[in-house]
mmCIF file of C-alpha atoms in Angstrom:
data_model
loop_
_atom_site.group_PDB
_atom_site.id
_atom_site.type_symbol
_atom_site.label_atom_id
_atom_site.label_comp_id
_atom_site.label_asym_id
_atom_site.label_seq_id
_atom_site.Cartn_x
_atom_site.Cartn_y
_atom_site.Cartn_z
ATOM 1 C CA GLN A 1 30.181 -25.790 -7.187
ATOM 2 C CA SER A 2 28.616 -23.405 -4.644
ATOM 3 C CA VAL A 3 30.543 -21.006 -2.560
ATOM 4 C CA LEU A 4 28.551 -22.065 0.474
ATOM 5 C CA THR A 5 28.671 -25.822 1.042
ATOM 6 C CA GLN A 6 25.520 -27.646 2.257
ATOM 7 C CA PRO A 7 25.020 -31.448 2.410
ATOM 8 C CA PRO A 8 22.895 -32.580 -0.459
ATOM 9 C CA SER A 9 20.531 -34.487 1.867
ATOM 10 C CA VAL A 10 19.657 -35.119 5.358
ATOM 11 C CA SER A 11 17.044 -37.389 6.875
ATOM 12 C CA ALA A 12 15.465 -38.089 10.335
ATOM 13 C CA ALA A 13 12.307 -39.597 11.664
ATOM 14 C CA PRO A 14 9.156 -37.700 12.585
ATOM 15 C CA GLY A 15 9.472 -36.007 15.946
ATOM 16 C CA GLN A 16 13.210 -36.035 15.833
ATOM 17 C CA LYS A 17 15.686 -33.176 15.436
ATOM 18 C CA VAL A 18 17.701 -32.486 12.333
ATOM 19 C CA THR A 19 20.686 -30.177 11.871
ATOM 20 C CA MET A 20 21.653 -28.747 8.558
ATOM 21 C CA SER A 21 25.041 -27.153 7.941
ATOM 22 C CA CYS A 22 26.202 -24.306 5.784
ATOM 23 C CA SER A 23 29.907 -23.840 5.498
ATOM 24 C CA GLY A 24 31.550 -20.782 4.059
ATOM 25 C CA SER A 25 34.563 -18.493 4.537
ATOM 26 C CA SER A 26 35.716 -15.341 6.179
ATOM 27 C CA SER A 27 34.461 -13.366 3.153
ATOM 28 C CA ASN A 28 30.907 -14.502 3.470
ATOM 29 C CA ILE A 29 29.528 -16.319 6.602
ATOM 30 C CA GLY A 30 32.527 -15.274 8.715
ATOM 31 C CA ASN A 31 31.573 -11.622 8.424
ATOM 32 C CA LYS A 32 28.050 -11.365 7.087
ATOM 33 C CA ASP A 33 24.617 -12.504 8.229
ATOM 34 C CA VAL A 34 23.028 -15.672 6.951
ATOM 35 C CA CYS A 35 19.504 -16.425 5.885
ATOM 36 C CA TRP A 36 17.785 -19.706 5.433
ATOM 37 C CA TYR A 37 14.962 -20.551 3.051
ATOM 38 C CA GLN A 38 12.596 -23.516 2.603
ATOM 39 C CA GLN A 39 11.293 -24.505 -0.737
ATOM 40 C CA PHE A 40 8.744 -27.082 -1.697
ATOM 41 C CA PRO A 41 8.763 -28.398 -5.275
ATOM 42 C CA GLY A 42 7.189 -26.016 -7.643
ATOM 43 C CA THR A 43 6.789 -23.209 -5.110
ATOM 44 C CA VAL A 44 8.474 -19.968 -4.250
ATOM 45 C CA PRO A 45 11.105 -20.146 -1.458
ATOM 46 C CA LYS A 46 10.057 -19.059 1.910
ATOM 47 C CA LEU A 47 12.169 -17.172 4.488
ATOM 48 C CA LEU A 48 12.794 -19.161 7.667
ATOM 49 C CA ILE A 49 15.689 -17.351 9.278
ATOM 50 C CA TYR A 50 17.368 -14.077 8.767
ATOM 51 C CA ASP A 51 20.286 -12.301 10.427
ATOM 52 C CA ASN A 52 21.596 -15.750 11.447
ATOM 53 C CA ASN A 53 18.991 -16.529 14.075
ATOM 54 C CA LYS A 54 15.909 -14.382 13.753
ATOM 55 C CA ARG A 55 12.538 -15.850 12.721
ATOM 56 C CA PRO A 56 9.992 -13.901 10.641
ATOM 57 C CA SER A 57 6.547 -13.655 12.066
ATOM 58 C CA GLY A 58 4.742 -16.859 11.525
ATOM 59 C CA ILE A 59 7.711 -19.223 11.407
ATOM 60 C CA PRO A 60 7.394 -21.812 14.295
ATOM 61 C CA ASP A 61 10.083 -21.854 16.997
ATOM 62 C CA ARG A 62 10.834 -25.466 15.771
ATOM 63 C CA PHE A 63 13.075 -23.749 13.290
ATOM 64 C CA SER A 64 16.182 -22.088 14.700
ATOM 65 C CA GLY A 65 19.446 -20.771 13.245
ATOM 66 C CA SER A 66 22.898 -20.095 14.536
ATOM 67 C CA LYS A 67 26.321 -19.190 13.279
ATOM 68 C CA SER A 68 29.822 -19.794 14.511
ATOM 69 C CA GLY A 69 32.865 -18.673 12.711
ATOM 70 C CA THR A 70 32.464 -19.497 8.992
ATOM 71 C CA SER A 71 29.626 -21.946 9.390
ATOM 72 C CA ALA A 72 25.935 -21.652 9.970
ATOM 73 C CA THR A 73 23.421 -24.087 11.164
ATOM 74 C CA LEU A 74 19.680 -24.654 10.757
ATOM 75 C CA ASP A 75 17.985 -26.760 13.331
ATOM 76 C CA ILE A 76 14.484 -28.240 12.972
ATOM 77 C CA THR A 77 12.969 -29.963 16.003
ATOM 78 C CA GLY A 78 9.821 -31.936 16.231
ATOM 79 C CA LEU A 79 10.094 -32.976 12.705
ATOM 80 C CA GLN A 80 6.946 -33.366 10.660
ATOM 81 C CA THR A 81 6.408 -34.935 7.212
ATOM 82 C CA GLY A 82 5.317 -31.500 6.037
ATOM 83 C CA ASP A 83 8.870 -30.325 6.643
ATOM 84 C CA GLU A 84 10.170 -32.418 3.662
ATOM 85 C CA ALA A 85 11.504 -29.708 1.410
ATOM 86 C CA ASP A 86 14.773 -28.211 0.108
ATOM 87 C CA TYR A 87 16.532 -25.821 2.383
ATOM 88 C CA TYR A 88 18.987 -23.144 1.218
ATOM 89 C CA CYS A 89 21.382 -20.861 3.052
ATOM 90 C CA ILE A 90 22.617 -17.538 1.612
ATOM 91 C CA ALA A 91 25.079 -14.851 2.666
ATOM 92 C CA TRP A 92 26.673 -11.835 1.114
ATOM 93 C CA ASP A 93 30.226 -12.351 -0.083
ATOM 94 C CA SER A 94 32.385 -9.271 0.248
ATOM 95 C CA SER A 95 34.991 -10.652 -2.110
ATOM 96 C CA LEU A 96 32.565 -11.365 -4.802
ATOM 97 C CA SER A 97 30.435 -8.261 -4.104
ATOM 98 C CA GLY A 98 27.512 -10.516 -4.497
ATOM 99 C CA ALA A 99 25.234 -12.838 -2.598
ATOM 100 C CA VAL A 100 25.916 -16.552 -2.648
ATOM 101 C CA PHE A 101 23.544 -19.492 -2.037
ATOM 102 C CA GLY A 102 24.463 -22.809 -0.768
ATOM 103 C CA GLY A 103 23.667 -25.806 -3.072
ATOM 104 C CA GLY A 104 20.627 -26.797 -0.898
ATOM 105 C CA THR A 105 19.859 -29.670 1.376
ATOM 106 C CA LYS A 106 16.923 -31.962 0.623
ATOM 107 C CA LEU A 107 15.289 -32.963 3.926
ATOM 108 C CA THR A 108 13.556 -36.321 4.058
ATOM 109 C CA VAL A 109 11.418 -37.172 7.047
ATOM 110 C CA LEU A 110 11.371 -40.973 7.215
ATOM 111 C CA GLU B 1 -0.841 -6.084 0.917
ATOM 112 C CA VAL B 2 2.588 -6.578 -0.474
ATOM 113 C CA HIS B 3 2.837 -8.098 -3.962
ATOM 114 C CA LEU B 4 5.571 -8.581 -6.530
ATOM 115 C CA VAL B 5 4.578 -9.641 -10.032
ATOM 116 C CA GLU B 6 7.090 -10.591 -12.660
ATOM 117 C CA SER B 7 6.373 -10.579 -16.416
ATOM 118 C CA GLY B 8 8.163 -10.642 -19.635
ATOM 119 C CA GLY B 9 9.524 -14.261 -19.620
ATOM 120 C CA GLY B 10 9.524 -16.355 -22.777
ATOM 121 C CA LEU B 11 11.453 -18.424 -25.251
ATOM 122 C CA VAL B 12 14.349 -16.825 -27.047
ATOM 123 C CA GLN B 13 17.413 -17.962 -29.022
ATOM 124 C CA PRO B 14 20.934 -17.764 -27.753
ATOM 125 C CA GLY B 15 22.357 -14.301 -28.226
ATOM 126 C CA GLU B 16 18.954 -12.665 -28.094
ATOM 127 C CA SER B 17 17.674 -10.129 -25.378
ATOM 128 C CA LEU B 18 14.738 -10.160 -22.996
ATOM 129 C CA ARG B 19 13.530 -7.774 -20.376
ATOM 130 C CA LEU B 20 11.809 -9.008 -17.291
ATOM 131 C CA SER B 21 9.573 -6.650 -15.178
ATOM 132 C CA CYS B 22 8.774 -6.763 -11.532
ATOM 133 C CA ALA B 23 5.829 -4.657 -10.533
ATOM 134 C CA ALA B 24 5.464 -3.923 -6.873
ATOM 135 C CA SER B 25 2.305 -3.159 -5.010
ATOM 136 C CA GLY B 26 1.533 -2.523 -1.264
ATOM 137 C CA PHE B 27 4.878 -0.820 -0.568
ATOM 138 C CA THR B 28 7.158 1.814 -2.050
ATOM 139 C CA LEU B 29 9.813 0.158 -4.184
ATOM 140 C CA SER B 30 12.435 2.786 -3.752
ATOM 141 C CA ASP B 31 12.611 2.189 0.022
ATOM 142 C CA TYR B 32 13.773 -1.419 -0.476
ATOM 143 C CA TYR B 33 16.557 -3.512 -1.892
ATOM 144 C CA ILE B 34 15.292 -5.793 -4.636
ATOM 145 C CA ASP B 35 17.233 -8.830 -5.766
ATOM 146 C CA TRP B 36 16.832 -11.103 -8.712
ATOM 147 C CA VAL B 37 17.200 -14.817 -7.982
ATOM 148 C CA ARG B 38 16.913 -17.577 -10.490
ATOM 149 C CA GLN B 39 16.454 -21.284 -10.505
ATOM 150 C CA ALA B 40 17.417 -23.506 -13.497
ATOM 151 C CA PRO B 41 15.070 -26.560 -13.930
ATOM 152 C CA GLY B 42 15.825 -29.170 -11.253
ATOM 153 C CA LYS B 43 18.720 -27.059 -9.783
ATOM 154 C CA GLY B 44 19.185 -24.875 -6.763
ATOM 155 C CA LEU B 45 18.804 -21.115 -6.232
ATOM 156 C CA GLU B 46 21.284 -18.702 -7.754
ATOM 157 C CA TRP B 47 21.616 -15.027 -6.918
ATOM 158 C CA VAL B 48 21.578 -12.851 -10.088
ATOM 159 C CA GLY B 49 21.752 -9.249 -8.963
ATOM 160 C CA ARG B 50 20.703 -6.532 -6.521
ATOM 161 C CA SER B 51 19.301 -3.096 -6.776
ATOM 162 C CA ARG B 52 19.622 -1.128 -3.547
ATOM 163 C CA ASN B 53 17.198 1.396 -2.207
ATOM 164 C CA ARG B 54 17.121 5.204 -2.567
ATOM 165 C CA ALA B 55 19.241 5.534 0.674
ATOM 166 C CA LYS B 56 21.983 3.608 -1.094
ATOM 167 C CA SER B 57 21.534 5.542 -4.324
ATOM 168 C CA PHE B 58 19.992 2.581 -6.152
ATOM 169 C CA THR B 59 23.333 1.006 -6.658
ATOM 170 C CA THR B 60 23.623 -2.381 -8.275
ATOM 171 C CA ASP B 61 25.595 -5.496 -8.115
ATOM 172 C CA TYR B 62 25.599 -8.634 -10.275
ATOM 173 C CA ALA B 63 26.735 -12.223 -10.151
ATOM 174 C CA ALA B 64 29.829 -12.814 -12.106
ATOM 175 C CA SER B 65 27.862 -15.173 -14.444
ATOM 176 C CA VAL B 66 25.711 -12.241 -15.685
ATOM 177 C CA LYS B 67 27.866 -9.258 -15.219
ATOM 178 C CA GLY B 68 28.220 -7.196 -18.350
ATOM 179 C CA ARG B 69 25.107 -8.904 -19.940
ATOM 180 C CA PHE B 70 22.333 -8.192 -17.335
ATOM 181 C CA THR B 71 21.242 -4.690 -16.043
ATOM 182 C CA ILE B 72 18.802 -3.933 -13.347
ATOM 183 C CA SER B 73 16.826 -0.626 -13.568
ATOM 184 C CA ARG B 74 13.881 1.077 -11.861
ATOM 185 C CA ASP B 75 10.863 3.127 -13.028
ATOM 186 C CA HIS B 76 9.865 4.914 -9.791
ATOM 187 C CA SER B 77 6.684 6.274 -11.560
ATOM 188 C CA LYS B 78 5.558 2.664 -12.098
ATOM 189 C CA ASN B 79 6.858 1.307 -8.867
ATOM 190 C CA SER B 80 8.540 -1.311 -10.974
ATOM 191 C CA LEU B 81 12.007 -2.788 -11.470
ATOM 192 C CA TYR B 82 13.453 -4.409 -14.640
ATOM 193 C CA LEU B 83 16.055 -6.979 -15.504
ATOM 194 C CA GLN B 84 17.465 -6.404 -19.032
ATOM 195 C CA MET B 85 19.084 -9.558 -20.194
ATOM 196 C CA ASN B 86 21.298 -9.404 -23.243
ATOM 197 C CA SER B 87 23.436 -11.928 -25.053
ATOM 198 C CA LEU B 88 21.407 -14.731 -23.483
ATOM 199 C CA LYS B 89 23.013 -18.146 -23.239
ATOM 200 C CA ILE B 90 21.368 -21.536 -22.867
ATOM 201 C CA GLU B 91 22.605 -21.724 -19.369
ATOM 202 C CA ASP B 92 20.512 -18.604 -18.501
ATOM 203 C CA THR B 93 17.445 -20.843 -18.837
ATOM 204 C CA ALA B 94 15.601 -20.649 -15.518
ATOM 205 C CA MET B 95 12.726 -19.354 -13.383
ATOM 206 C CA TYR B 96 13.583 -15.810 -12.522
ATOM 207 C CA TYR B 97 12.292 -14.354 -9.289
ATOM 208 C CA CYS B 98 12.356 -10.743 -7.949
ATOM 209 C CA ALA B 99 12.451 -10.685 -4.169
ATOM 210 C CA ARG B 100 12.228 -7.861 -1.660
ATOM 211 C CA ARG B 101 15.021 -7.814 0.830
ATOM 212 C CA TYR B 102 14.199 -6.687 4.412
ATOM 213 C CA GLY B 103 16.467 -8.758 6.663
ATOM 214 C CA GLY B 104 15.904 -11.615 4.166
ATOM 215 C CA TYR B 105 13.840 -11.972 1.139
ATOM 216 C CA ASP B 106 10.444 -11.538 2.877
ATOM 217 C CA TYR B 107 8.393 -11.305 -0.273
ATOM 218 C CA TRP B 108 8.883 -13.035 -3.624
ATOM 219 C CA GLY B 109 7.186 -12.763 -6.941
ATOM 220 C CA GLN B 110 5.711 -15.860 -8.581
ATOM 221 C CA GLY B 111 8.542 -16.126 -11.020
ATOM 222 C CA ALA B 112 9.032 -15.551 -14.849
ATOM 223 C CA LEU B 113 10.264 -18.447 -16.985
ATOM 224 C CA VAL B 114 13.032 -17.695 -19.370
ATOM 225 C CA THR B 115 13.987 -20.414 -21.877
ATOM 226 C CA VAL B 116 17.019 -19.983 -24.098
ATOM 227 C CA SER B 117 17.147 -22.500 -26.842
ATOM 228 C CA SER B 118 17.929 -22.752 -30.486
#
């Protein structure tokens, strides 16, 4: 059971928007920055969002992140079949003195 | 160009030890935090530990699941970082990644597979 809670799966049609949630507590998301990663099967995770809402160079602006209180959200607009992947959130947890990942959300583009 | 290359994975029995290496190129390792992240077969990502940079005196932190068994160290002359894994358990079976932290994990190694089985 992960410290950060993500829905196991989400789905949406091509071209639509999907929102993924990552719920934590005051010891992690509530006081620390959140990152989001995309992982295709058999590949290394890729950084999508850091510091809650910043995109690394090369990440399309279809991907956006936000944080409110003890929850973070990853939005993907203009969904493409190529976006089908697992998505993970992560934040530092000051109580655990360690980073914690969410369990991951599998995105299906119908 | 930045690269991280893990090595040292393999098959070991429960209770045995293994040391993973993470060789860095294209940047100075001592300037960055480096984390270890693992992924058991068919499972999600799990944070294993962190080695901070020179500015933070290379301090380390570990996940509760490995604390006291795993140790992260650096060899600055080799621009490399190591994960010493002792008293390995079956549940330590996973792909182990080293990742450079700059904002987020901006560069990852390709991973080293560790299998713990009797």
